[in-house]
Short mmCIF file of C-alpha atoms and ligand atoms in Angstrom, two decimals:
data_model
loop_
_atom_site.label_atom_id
_atom_site.label_comp_id
_atom_site.label_asym_id
_atom_site.label_seq_id
_atom_site.Cartn_x
_atom_site.Cartn_y
_atom_site.Cartn_z
CA UNK A 1 12.60 -7.71 -0.46
CA UNK A 2 11.89 -8.42 3.50
CA UNK A 3 8.86 -10.43 3.17
CA UNK A 4 10.71 -13.09 1.43
CA UNK A 5 12.80 -13.59 4.40
CA UNK A 6 9.73 -14.21 6.52
CA UNK A 7 8.91 -17.71 7.62
CA UNK A 8 5.19 -17.02 8.55
CA UNK A 9 3.28 -19.29 11.02
CA UNK A 10 -0.55 -20.50 10.98
CA UNK A 11 -0.77 -21.52 14.75
CA UNK A 12 -4.48 -23.06 14.17
CA UNK A 13 -7.72 -21.54 12.92
CA UNK A 14 -9.12 -18.28 13.34
CA UNK A 15 -12.65 -18.54 12.39
CA UNK A 16 -15.46 -20.94 11.00
CA UNK A 17 -18.13 -18.71 8.94
CA UNK A 18 -21.41 -20.75 8.16
CA UNK A 19 -24.81 -19.89 7.19
CA UNK A 20 -27.95 -19.48 9.65
CA UNK A 21 -31.82 -19.15 7.63
CA UNK A 22 -33.17 -16.96 10.71
CA UNK A 23 -30.40 -14.86 12.93
CA UNK A 24 -32.56 -14.45 16.25
CA UNK A 25 -32.61 -18.22 16.29
CA UNK A 26 -28.81 -18.38 15.71
CA UNK A 27 -28.52 -15.75 18.36
CA UNK A 28 -30.14 -17.63 20.97
CA UNK A 29 -29.32 -21.15 20.14
CA UNK A 30 -25.14 -19.99 21.04
CA UNK A 31 -25.56 -17.60 23.16
CA UNK A 32 -28.08 -19.55 25.61
CA UNK A 33 -27.74 -22.95 25.23
CA UNK A 34 -23.93 -22.98 23.88
CA UNK A 35 -22.98 -19.95 26.25
CA UNK A 36 -21.26 -18.22 23.66
CA UNK A 37 -20.59 -14.61 23.44
CA UNK A 38 -22.00 -12.07 20.46
CA UNK A 39 -18.56 -10.24 20.18
CA UNK A 40 -19.74 -8.68 16.80
CA UNK A 41 -22.98 -7.54 15.34
CA UNK A 42 -22.31 -6.63 11.77
CA UNK A 43 -23.33 -6.53 8.51
CA UNK A 44 -21.65 -8.91 5.36
CA UNK A 45 -19.35 -6.62 3.33
CA UNK A 46 -20.17 -7.98 0.77
CA UNK A 47 -23.88 -7.98 1.09
CA UNK A 48 -24.64 -5.36 3.45
CA UNK A 49 -27.86 -6.06 3.67
CA UNK A 50 -27.73 -9.09 5.56
CA UNK A 51 -26.60 -9.52 8.73
CA UNK A 52 -22.71 -11.25 9.74
CA UNK A 53 -22.87 -12.79 13.65
CA UNK A 54 -19.76 -13.23 15.60
CA UNK A 55 -19.66 -15.49 18.31
CA UNK A 56 -16.31 -16.21 20.64
CA UNK A 57 -15.19 -16.13 23.79
CA UNK A 58 -14.52 -12.72 26.01
CA UNK A 59 -12.94 -11.04 23.60
CA UNK A 60 -13.41 -13.26 20.73
CA UNK A 61 -9.63 -14.32 20.17
CA UNK A 62 -9.04 -15.81 17.24
CA UNK A 63 -9.27 -19.89 17.35
CA UNK A 64 -12.62 -19.48 19.21
CA UNK A 65 -14.72 -17.55 17.11
CA UNK A 66 -18.12 -19.00 14.96
CA UNK A 67 -19.49 -16.70 12.64
CA UNK A 68 -22.82 -16.81 10.51
CA UNK A 69 -23.81 -15.25 7.38
CA UNK A 70 -28.12 -14.89 8.25
CA UNK A 71 -29.71 -15.38 4.82
CA UNK A 72 -33.06 -15.21 6.05
CA UNK A 73 -35.33 -18.22 4.99
CA UNK A 74 -32.05 -19.71 3.00
CA UNK A 75 -32.69 -23.10 2.03
CA UNK A 76 -31.00 -25.44 4.35
CA UNK A 77 -27.86 -27.04 2.58
CA UNK A 78 -26.66 -30.86 2.50
CA UNK A 79 -23.23 -31.71 4.13
CA UNK A 80 -20.81 -34.01 1.99
CA UNK A 81 -17.84 -33.46 0.08
CA UNK A 82 -16.25 -31.35 -0.27
CA UNK A 83 -17.23 -29.49 2.86
CA UNK A 84 -16.51 -29.45 6.88
CA UNK A 85 -18.56 -32.65 8.28
CA UNK A 86 -18.59 -31.46 11.50
CA UNK A 87 -17.40 -28.06 13.64
CA UNK A 88 -15.67 -29.21 17.01
CA UNK A 89 -15.34 -27.17 20.26
CA UNK A 90 -13.34 -28.10 23.07
CA UNK A 91 -14.68 -28.49 26.40
CA UNK A 92 -12.84 -29.79 29.74
CA UNK A 93 -13.37 -33.65 29.15
CA UNK A 94 -15.14 -33.74 32.91
CA UNK A 95 -18.13 -31.33 31.44
CA UNK A 96 -18.97 -33.72 28.77
CA UNK A 97 -21.98 -35.65 31.43
CA UNK A 98 -22.72 -31.49 32.27
CA UNK A 99 -23.37 -31.03 29.02
CA UNK A 100 -24.93 -33.80 27.63
CA UNK A 101 -27.62 -32.67 30.42
CA UNK A 102 -28.06 -28.69 29.65
CA UNK A 103 -28.36 -30.01 25.99
CA UNK A 104 -31.04 -32.34 26.68
CA UNK A 105 -32.51 -29.60 29.31
CA UNK A 106 -33.00 -27.51 26.25
CA UNK A 107 -34.42 -29.81 24.08
CA UNK A 108 -31.59 -30.40 21.89
CA UNK A 109 -30.50 -34.29 20.81
CA UNK A 110 -27.41 -35.06 21.86
CA UNK A 111 -25.56 -38.12 21.12
CA UNK A 112 -22.40 -39.21 22.91
CA UNK A 113 -19.93 -41.44 20.29
CA UNK A 114 -17.18 -43.20 21.24
CA UNK A 115 -13.54 -41.90 21.98
CA UNK A 116 -11.74 -40.07 18.56
CA UNK A 117 -7.99 -40.14 19.60
CA UNK A 118 -8.63 -41.17 23.22
CA UNK A 119 -10.68 -38.15 23.79
CA UNK A 120 -15.15 -38.08 24.03
CA UNK A 121 -17.06 -36.80 21.55
CA UNK A 122 -20.70 -35.35 22.03
CA UNK A 123 -22.46 -34.81 18.78
CA UNK A 124 -25.83 -32.57 18.37
CA UNK A 125 -27.16 -30.50 15.82
CA UNK A 126 -28.01 -26.65 15.46
CA UNK A 127 -31.20 -25.24 14.87
CA UNK A 128 -30.43 -25.03 11.54
CA UNK A 129 -28.81 -28.35 11.11
CA UNK A 130 -25.61 -27.66 11.62
CA UNK A 131 -23.42 -30.53 12.85
CA UNK A 132 -21.27 -29.85 15.89
CA UNK A 133 -19.16 -31.90 18.52
CA UNK A 134 -17.84 -31.12 21.94
CA UNK A 135 -14.88 -32.53 22.84
CA UNK A 136 -13.76 -33.61 26.15
CA UNK A 137 -10.08 -32.03 25.70
CA UNK A 138 -6.93 -32.57 27.62
CA UNK A 139 -7.11 -29.63 29.92
CA UNK A 140 -3.44 -28.64 29.49
CA UNK A 141 -4.85 -27.63 25.44
CA UNK A 142 -6.62 -24.70 26.25
CA UNK A 143 -4.75 -23.23 29.37
CA UNK A 144 -4.72 -19.96 27.55
CA UNK A 145 -8.53 -20.01 27.75
CA UNK A 146 -10.96 -17.19 28.88
CA UNK A 147 -14.22 -18.55 28.37
CA UNK A 148 -17.49 -16.22 28.30
CA UNK A 149 -18.28 -16.29 32.14
CA UNK A 150 -20.87 -13.76 32.21
CA UNK A 151 -23.15 -16.21 30.58
CA UNK A 152 -25.34 -18.26 32.73
CA UNK A 153 -22.74 -21.79 32.98
CA UNK A 154 -20.23 -22.40 35.22
CA UNK A 155 -16.96 -21.48 34.36
CA UNK A 156 -15.40 -24.83 34.71
CA UNK A 157 -17.71 -26.10 31.92
CA UNK A 158 -17.77 -23.35 29.42
CA UNK A 159 -16.59 -24.18 26.15
CA UNK A 160 -12.59 -23.07 25.49
CA UNK A 161 -12.41 -22.16 21.81
CA UNK A 162 -12.36 -24.74 18.85
CA UNK A 163 -10.94 -28.40 18.94
CA UNK A 164 -11.18 -29.05 15.50
CA UNK A 165 -12.97 -28.90 12.01
CA UNK A 166 -13.51 -32.16 9.74
CA UNK A 167 -13.30 -31.71 6.34
CA UNK A 168 -15.22 -34.38 4.52
CA UNK A 169 -13.42 -35.34 1.04
CA UNK A 170 -13.84 -37.60 -1.87
CA UNK A 171 -10.15 -37.92 -2.18
CA UNK A 172 -7.52 -37.01 0.35
CA UNK A 173 -4.31 -36.44 -1.00
CA UNK A 174 -3.89 -33.14 -2.54
CA UNK A 175 -5.79 -31.82 0.50
CA UNK A 176 -3.44 -33.78 2.99
CA UNK A 177 -0.21 -32.36 1.03
CA UNK A 178 -1.85 -28.69 0.78
CA UNK A 179 -1.95 -29.10 4.73
CA UNK A 180 1.66 -30.51 5.54
CA UNK A 181 3.65 -29.33 2.45
CA UNK A 182 2.08 -25.51 2.40
CA UNK A 183 0.46 -24.83 5.57
CA UNK A 184 3.05 -26.54 7.40
CA UNK A 185 0.42 -28.88 9.42
CA UNK A 186 1.87 -32.40 10.50
CA UNK A 187 0.32 -35.54 10.23
CA UNK A 188 -0.27 -37.02 13.70
CA UNK A 189 -2.84 -39.94 13.24
CA UNK A 190 -4.97 -42.07 11.39
CA UNK A 191 -8.72 -43.41 12.89
CA UNK A 192 -10.39 -45.77 10.17
CA UNK A 193 -11.22 -43.18 7.68
CA UNK A 194 -10.21 -39.90 9.93
CA UNK A 195 -7.03 -38.46 9.08
CA UNK A 196 -5.68 -36.35 11.43
CA UNK A 197 -3.39 -33.21 11.18
CA UNK A 198 -1.60 -30.31 13.71
CA UNK A 199 -0.79 -27.16 13.04
CA UNK A 200 3.09 -27.03 12.99
CA UNK A 201 3.53 -23.45 15.16
CA UNK A 202 2.38 -22.91 18.48
CA UNK A 203 0.82 -19.53 20.34
CA UNK A 204 -1.12 -21.33 22.84
CA UNK A 205 -4.62 -21.21 21.24
CA UNK A 206 -7.44 -23.09 20.54
CA UNK A 207 -8.62 -24.94 17.29
CA UNK A 208 -4.76 -26.70 16.36
CA UNK A 209 -6.55 -29.70 14.93
CA UNK A 210 -8.10 -30.38 11.31
CA UNK A 211 -9.28 -34.07 10.35
CA UNK A 212 -9.91 -35.21 7.17
CA UNK A 213 -12.60 -37.90 6.91
CA UNK A 214 -12.46 -39.76 3.48
CA UNK A 215 -16.13 -40.52 2.42
CA UNK A 216 -15.67 -41.12 -1.50
CA UNK A 217 -19.36 -42.63 -1.78
CA UNK A 218 -20.88 -39.68 -0.44
CA UNK A 219 -23.13 -37.43 -2.07
CA UNK A 220 -21.97 -33.99 -2.83
CA UNK A 221 -22.62 -31.40 -0.23
CA UNK A 222 -24.24 -28.63 -1.20
CA UNK A 223 -23.94 -25.30 0.49
CA UNK A 224 -27.17 -23.47 2.15
CA UNK A 225 -28.20 -23.20 5.88
CA UNK A 226 -26.51 -24.72 8.50
CA UNK A 227 -23.38 -25.67 6.23
CA UNK A 228 -20.01 -24.40 6.81
CA UNK A 229 -18.97 -21.55 3.99
CA UNK A 230 -15.22 -21.04 4.91
CA UNK A 231 -12.51 -22.02 7.29
CA UNK A 232 -10.13 -19.57 8.23
CA UNK A 233 -6.92 -19.87 9.94
CA UNK A 234 -4.52 -16.99 12.11
CA UNK A 235 -1.76 -15.91 11.13
CA UNK A 236 -0.49 -13.01 13.65
CA UNK A 237 0.53 -10.05 11.41
CA UNK A 238 0.03 -8.31 8.37
CA UNK A 239 3.63 -8.94 7.24
CA UNK A 240 2.97 -12.62 8.04
CA UNK A 241 0.06 -12.56 5.90
CA UNK A 242 1.81 -10.71 3.05
CA UNK A 243 4.56 -13.73 3.53
CA UNK A 244 1.65 -16.61 3.21
CA UNK A 245 -0.13 -14.66 0.15
CA UNK A 246 3.16 -15.17 -1.56
CA UNK A 247 3.28 -18.67 -0.22
CA UNK A 248 0.25 -19.55 -1.55
CA UNK A 249 0.16 -18.13 -4.72
CA UNK A 250 2.36 -20.39 -7.06
CA UNK A 251 -0.40 -23.46 -5.76
CA UNK A 252 -3.20 -21.33 -6.19
CA UNK A 253 -2.91 -18.43 -8.55
CA UNK A 254 -6.66 -17.27 -8.00
CA UNK A 255 -6.17 -16.87 -4.33
CA UNK A 256 -7.55 -13.36 -3.63
CA UNK A 257 -5.87 -9.87 -2.37
CA UNK A 258 -5.66 -9.08 1.39
CA UNK A 259 -9.23 -8.03 1.99
CA UNK A 260 -9.88 -5.54 4.96
CA UNK A 261 -12.17 -7.29 7.13
CA UNK A 262 -11.70 -4.32 10.07
CA UNK A 263 -11.41 -7.20 12.74
CA UNK A 264 -8.40 -8.78 10.62
CA UNK A 265 -7.26 -8.92 7.14
CA UNK A 266 -7.86 -12.26 5.05
CA UNK A 267 -7.01 -13.74 1.94
CA UNK A 268 -9.09 -16.51 0.15
CA UNK A 269 -8.41 -19.50 -1.99
CA UNK A 270 -10.15 -22.78 -2.41
CA UNK A 271 -8.16 -25.98 -1.63
CA UNK A 272 -7.98 -28.76 -3.65
CA UNK A 273 -10.51 -30.72 -2.47
CA UNK A 274 -12.85 -27.84 -2.82
CA UNK A 275 -13.46 -25.96 0.61
CA UNK A 276 -13.17 -22.50 0.87
CA UNK A 277 -10.11 -21.45 3.34
CA UNK A 278 -9.11 -18.31 4.26
CA UNK A 279 -6.09 -16.80 6.35
CA UNK A 280 -6.70 -13.86 8.36
CA UNK A 281 -4.35 -11.89 10.74
CA UNK A 282 -5.21 -12.09 14.60
CA UNK A 283 -4.72 -8.05 14.80
CA UNK A 284 -6.52 -5.79 14.94
CA UNK A 285 -9.54 -7.96 16.79
CA UNK A 286 -12.70 -7.47 17.46
CA UNK A 287 -11.89 -4.38 19.91
CA UNK A 288 -11.26 -2.33 17.04
CA UNK A 289 -14.05 -0.71 17.55
CA UNK A 290 -15.68 -1.80 20.43
CA UNK A 291 -14.40 -1.82 23.77
CA UNK A 292 -14.13 -5.24 25.74
CA UNK A 293 -17.40 -4.77 27.66
CA UNK A 294 -19.59 -3.33 25.07
CA UNK A 295 -18.86 -5.92 22.09
CA UNK A 296 -21.77 -7.60 20.64
CA UNK A 297 -23.97 -4.92 22.12
CA UNK A 298 -25.30 -3.04 18.89
CA UNK A 299 -25.16 -3.04 15.08
CA UNK A 300 -21.56 -2.10 14.35
CA UNK A 301 -20.79 -1.15 10.65
CA UNK A 302 -17.34 -0.54 8.85
CA UNK A 303 -16.39 2.89 7.86
CA UNK A 304 -17.45 2.77 4.57
CA UNK A 305 -20.99 1.92 5.31
CA UNK A 306 -21.39 4.05 8.01
CA UNK A 307 -23.04 6.52 5.69
CA UNK A 308 -25.54 3.98 4.66
CA UNK A 309 -26.40 3.39 8.44
CA UNK A 310 -30.48 4.28 7.68
CA UNK A 311 -30.86 2.43 4.99
CA UNK A 312 -28.72 -0.87 6.44
CA UNK A 313 -31.01 -0.82 9.50
CA UNK A 314 -33.89 -0.79 7.50
CA UNK A 315 -33.38 -3.54 5.33
CA UNK A 316 -31.66 -6.09 8.51
CA UNK A 317 -34.54 -7.72 10.21
CA UNK A 318 -35.11 -6.88 13.83
CA UNK A 319 -33.33 -8.89 16.37
CA UNK A 320 -33.35 -9.03 19.95
CA UNK A 321 -30.33 -9.05 21.37
CA UNK A 322 -28.71 -11.60 24.09
CA UNK A 323 -29.49 -10.55 27.98
ZN1 ZN B 1 -13.96 -15.61 7.12
#
């Protein structure tokens, strides 16, 4: 078969999906404070009575996309192993001072920590208590970025997509082995209890780093508002997606079938530490059903839910879209 000859690539993150208890607060924070673009307003395809919100750069390029399942009134989760401890965006290194002031001006407490692998880290929480970071990155690392410049932020200061995610794990060996032996990441450094892995292939896009922090003493995390639900990696197309499924299946027999998520096609599996991983295709992307200038301007439904639009619009809470 042809697919067995494909050597599939995984050049970085596609999206990170977390849980919010309040869609409106979530929109206000990510669009007004972080100046991301709402690139898609849709519903959770597995639970069409709740919103699925997507934020990203101008086009929602894979590697820039943070998404939320909006579960109204959901109880807060607790970060801890085996979960994502922090989700980090990349900003130009000389924009960090601007962000300290911008967050403070919006009433967002923030803490400028020390350097991590030589880069400054600014830590803060979103309205659901989700741990976020802005990392002052080497400009050459994000040269292909197209930040959302219609928002109220000077272009040189804008977020350039993901820098990395940090996985909290009680044991690190099996997850590390998955990243390096199966997913072709490279181990590139150790700093204290933090292990760093870099995508082994390149597409000039952001979000190429996965960190694991070894936290054997931490209480187990619980899923809920403010906690990451899953981490998605990007692969270019359907042929490579199929090859990834063939590669993953012998190690993780419970890997899902390939699922149509409208804007990408996905497989899901739980890594040995316990974090839900997804591999999603770059194509077709968020312009599959809206032109770029219309992204995020109305509730979009996949073809198979369109006939239920009236019921769905009645079921989801009213929200005010970003200006
Ligand atoms: Zn996903």
